[in-house]
Structures are given as structure tokens and as C-alpha cells.
XYZ file of C-alpha atoms in Angstrom:
233
model
C -5.494 -21.100 48.258
C -6.895 -24.231 46.938
C -8.653 -23.752 43.219
C -11.181 -25.646 41.756
C -10.064 -27.690 38.471
C -12.092 -25.222 36.442
C -9.856 -22.367 37.975
C -6.684 -24.165 37.368
C -7.611 -24.477 33.436
C -8.589 -20.720 33.125
C -5.473 -19.539 34.912
C -3.291 -21.880 32.463
C -5.541 -21.000 29.581
C -4.939 -17.145 30.363
C -1.299 -17.730 30.765
C -0.943 -19.428 27.520
C -2.652 -16.420 25.883
C -0.710 -13.857 27.441
C 2.672 -15.517 26.411
C 1.056 -15.938 22.682
C -0.226 -12.431 22.576
C 3.130 -10.826 23.457
C 4.906 -12.993 20.958
C 2.498 -11.912 18.461
C 2.703 -8.306 19.336
C 6.571 -8.727 19.055
C 6.356 -10.057 15.757
C 3.904 -7.350 14.666
C 6.632 -4.617 15.999
C 9.336 -6.374 14.154
C 7.517 -6.701 10.875
C 6.187 -3.261 10.841
C 9.552 -1.637 11.944
C 11.339 -3.064 9.056
C 8.633 -2.708 6.508
C 8.400 1.012 7.608
C 12.160 1.186 7.503
C 12.029 -0.183 3.917
C 9.197 2.431 2.823
C 11.036 5.029 4.208
C 14.335 4.158 2.595
C 16.031 3.686 5.913
C 17.731 0.817 4.427
C 19.353 0.821 1.132
C 19.697 -2.142 -1.137
C 23.087 -3.067 0.314
C 21.961 -3.002 3.842
C 22.294 -6.546 5.319
C 19.186 -7.324 7.756
C 20.826 -9.053 10.938
C 18.545 -10.617 13.557
C 20.327 -9.586 16.418
C 20.619 -6.054 15.451
C 16.984 -5.459 14.748
C 16.235 -7.357 18.004
C 18.404 -5.204 19.999
C 17.040 -1.810 18.315
C 13.565 -3.169 19.247
C 14.402 -4.479 22.723
C 12.897 -7.847 21.963
C 14.122 -11.640 21.372
C 15.497 -12.730 18.220
C 12.586 -15.250 17.449
C 9.820 -12.404 16.321
C 12.738 -10.644 14.173
C 13.282 -14.131 12.415
C 9.531 -14.628 11.970
C 8.913 -11.053 10.724
C 12.067 -11.263 8.338
C 10.684 -14.712 7.013
C 7.341 -13.265 6.310
C 8.786 -10.276 4.523
C 10.620 -12.570 2.458
C 7.715 -14.377 1.578
C 6.069 -11.123 0.633
C 9.179 -10.091 -1.568
C 10.209 -7.045 0.424
C 13.120 -9.050 1.135
C 15.674 -11.451 -0.247
C 18.363 -13.970 0.742
C 21.387 -13.296 -1.292
C 24.301 -16.219 -1.110
C 27.368 -15.156 0.540
C 25.850 -11.936 1.650
C 22.524 -12.628 3.753
C 19.075 -10.826 3.869
C 18.633 -7.657 1.809
C 15.938 -5.532 0.281
C 14.829 -6.817 -2.753
C 15.256 -4.185 -5.574
C 12.388 -3.127 -7.769
C 13.011 -4.448 -11.906
C 11.361 -2.911 -14.454
C 9.248 -6.224 -14.461
C 8.049 -5.595 -10.886
C 7.047 -1.904 -11.311
C 4.937 -2.913 -14.727
C 3.384 -5.586 -12.676
C 2.195 -3.433 -9.605
C 0.678 -0.700 -11.767
C -1.124 -3.440 -13.960
C -2.568 -4.917 -10.981
C -3.441 -1.541 -9.546
C -5.509 -1.064 -12.832
C -7.014 -4.175 -12.638
C -8.328 -3.792 -9.157
C -9.377 -0.115 -9.201
C -11.178 -0.332 -12.435
C -13.109 -3.128 -11.134
C -14.275 -0.885 -8.223
C -14.913 2.267 -10.595
C -17.335 -0.347 -12.814
C -19.060 -1.674 -9.815
C -19.732 1.967 -8.313
C -20.781 3.081 -12.015
C -23.176 0.172 -12.237
C -24.689 1.183 -8.445
C -24.066 4.598 -8.641
C -27.357 5.422 -6.902
C -26.145 3.582 -3.692
C -23.036 5.846 -3.080
C -22.386 9.380 -2.115
C -20.129 10.336 -4.815
C -19.690 14.061 -4.356
C -16.451 13.914 -2.628
C -14.717 12.364 -5.386
C -15.749 15.514 -7.326
C -14.546 17.484 -4.477
C -11.137 15.959 -4.762
C -10.907 16.633 -8.483
C -11.448 20.276 -7.899
C -8.835 20.556 -5.421
C -6.521 19.065 -7.773
C -7.404 21.586 -10.553
C -6.851 24.328 -8.233
C -3.629 22.723 -6.977
C -2.577 22.723 -10.687
C -3.344 26.447 -11.367
C -1.093 27.202 -8.043
C 1.372 24.520 -9.206
C 1.350 23.142 -5.770
C 2.477 19.833 -6.160
C 2.145 18.827 -2.586
C -1.461 19.969 -2.394
C -1.981 18.271 -5.468
C -0.717 14.949 -4.189
C -2.826 14.963 -1.238
C -6.106 15.659 -3.313
C -4.866 12.708 -5.581
C -4.118 10.479 -2.518
C -7.717 11.410 -1.153
C -9.463 10.767 -4.361
C -8.033 6.945 -4.600
C -8.554 6.512 -0.856
C -12.344 7.823 -1.106
C -12.720 5.176 -3.912
C -11.364 2.416 -1.357
C -13.385 4.145 1.471
C -16.746 3.543 -0.639
C -16.032 0.080 -1.903
C -17.789 -2.837 -0.386
C -15.434 -5.211 -1.744
C -12.917 -5.757 1.079
C -10.611 -8.198 -0.617
C -10.156 -5.418 -3.571
C -9.509 -2.714 -0.739
C -6.667 -4.891 0.745
C -5.227 -5.828 -2.260
C -5.133 -2.094 -3.413
C -3.595 -0.752 -0.149
C -0.841 -3.023 -0.220
C -0.270 -2.027 -3.975
C -0.253 1.692 -2.943
C 2.431 1.095 -0.740
C 4.709 -0.467 -3.229
C 3.479 2.143 -5.581
C 4.640 4.891 -3.009
C 8.175 3.300 -2.950
C 8.524 3.385 -6.726
C 7.462 7.063 -6.576
C 10.141 8.032 -3.946
C 13.008 6.020 -5.106
C 12.503 6.233 -8.958
C 10.493 9.313 -10.023
C 9.665 12.668 -9.683
C 6.196 14.771 -9.991
C 5.898 16.647 -13.243
C 3.310 19.086 -14.409
C 2.769 17.155 -17.581
C 1.681 14.084 -15.454
C -0.553 15.795 -13.034
C -2.498 17.684 -15.853
C -3.139 14.211 -17.452
C -4.214 12.488 -14.209
C -6.244 15.329 -13.109
C -8.377 15.213 -16.358
C -8.802 11.525 -16.563
C -9.961 11.596 -12.853
C -12.310 14.270 -13.851
C -13.993 11.899 -16.831
C -13.660 9.128 -14.528
C -16.049 10.971 -11.956
C -18.459 11.887 -14.727
C -18.404 8.392 -16.036
C -19.331 6.851 -12.368
C -21.894 9.676 -11.603
C -23.569 9.121 -14.841
C -23.497 5.166 -14.469
C -21.291 4.560 -17.434
C -19.788 1.427 -15.919
C -17.693 0.217 -19.288
C -16.525 3.841 -19.753
C -15.427 4.203 -16.068
C -13.366 1.095 -16.224
C -11.759 2.362 -19.552
C -10.790 5.533 -18.081
C -9.171 3.998 -15.015
C -7.234 1.843 -17.206
C -5.974 4.457 -19.153
C -5.179 6.455 -16.285
C -2.951 3.575 -14.690
C -1.509 2.849 -18.355
C -0.462 6.178 -18.851
C 1.000 6.505 -15.521
C 3.103 3.542 -15.988
C 4.416 4.873 -19.058
C 5.293 8.188 -17.133
C 7.120 6.185 -14.552
C 9.042 3.959 -16.850
C 10.187 6.732 -18.724
C 11.462 8.319 -15.380
C 12.893 5.404 -13.869
C 14.941 2.326 -14.674
């Protein structure tokens, strides 16, 4: 059937879109597959990433895998080692310090802004999560405490209106989780200190004491970093 020129253009545009969309989808699949494997410790630091192997595992071509590996190298999840290939980038002491310092800077800024505008936020959920942490401590239930602690930090991000701060913090949370899984345990002493600092932080934010809220968050991350470094490298 004869088609008008505009219909031909639409068909061509659709075909290009479908090809581009499929390619992007496979790239995202490969990126998430490799990154999730790193976070879940599927790959140790000696594992060599080979495009054909990853492509076969996913049932896709090598091109999106190559692009995913390239991006993960740029983001410092992977590195190229001469005479060996592409491997996971190990976490050094400096890496750990930098991640925790960045998290401190971003989250302290979030707490500061919330305290300055405390009337604009529904902050009771933060107090509820602190109560859950306190109850978990009494029961010495580490898993429950971790859930409440994670929800406390997540609630700060849910309330935050700065999408760039949220994006940066979520990326760092992934890295912090890797550090926690690979290098540290979770001790009652650390849990007690974190809970108390979270309680004080809640009070500072709710009362509108922005400077004190920022100081408390910075202190929390500094103490947490010290505990991590004592337990890790």
C-alpha cells in the first residue's frame, strides 16, 4: 500500500526509536546486573570481567555490556589492571574516608535546611524511627535496628526538596552498604551512639536549631567513620 511521505517519516522514526530504546534497555540491564553483582559480592576483587561472558549470561550482544563496563569504570566501580583485565576496584582507607565525609556534608546540609524550615515538614516519622531504634536496642535486635536506622535516613531524603542532594546521597548509601558488608560488623556500642545522636538530631530539627542539627549530623558521621576504620582496613 502506498504511503504518504509523512507516514514514511513516522515509520522510520519509530524504527530508529525502537532500536535505540532496545539498545538502551540492554545497556541498563548490563549496568544494573554488574553493579548489583558487585554490591552483593558476587564478584571478588580477583574476578576478571569479560564482555562475552556477561553478554552470554544476559543473552544480549557485547556492545551494551562494553558500554556498561565503560560507565562503571568511569564511576570507579571497576578498574583496568595491566596484564589482567577489568576487575572490581577495591576500597582503600582513603575511599572509605571520602565516602563518609561526603555523606556527612550532604546529610548535614539536608538537616540544616529542614531545621530552618521545620514548620514546612511533617517530621514525626523521624521520631518514630528513633523510638524503633531504642526498642531494638533494648531487645538487642540488630536487624530491627538496621531497618529503623535505614528508614530514618531514607525519611530525610523523602522530605528533602533538593533532588541533587538526594541523588548524591543515594549513590553514597550504596557505597556505604558495600563497606558495611565487606569490612565491618555491627556492634551494640556503635548502635547506642548512633541512636542517641539521631534522637538529638530530631530534637534540633523539630525545634528549628539549624546550626546544632548540622553539628549533630557531622558528629554522627565522624563517629561512624571512626568505628568503621577501627574495624576495617
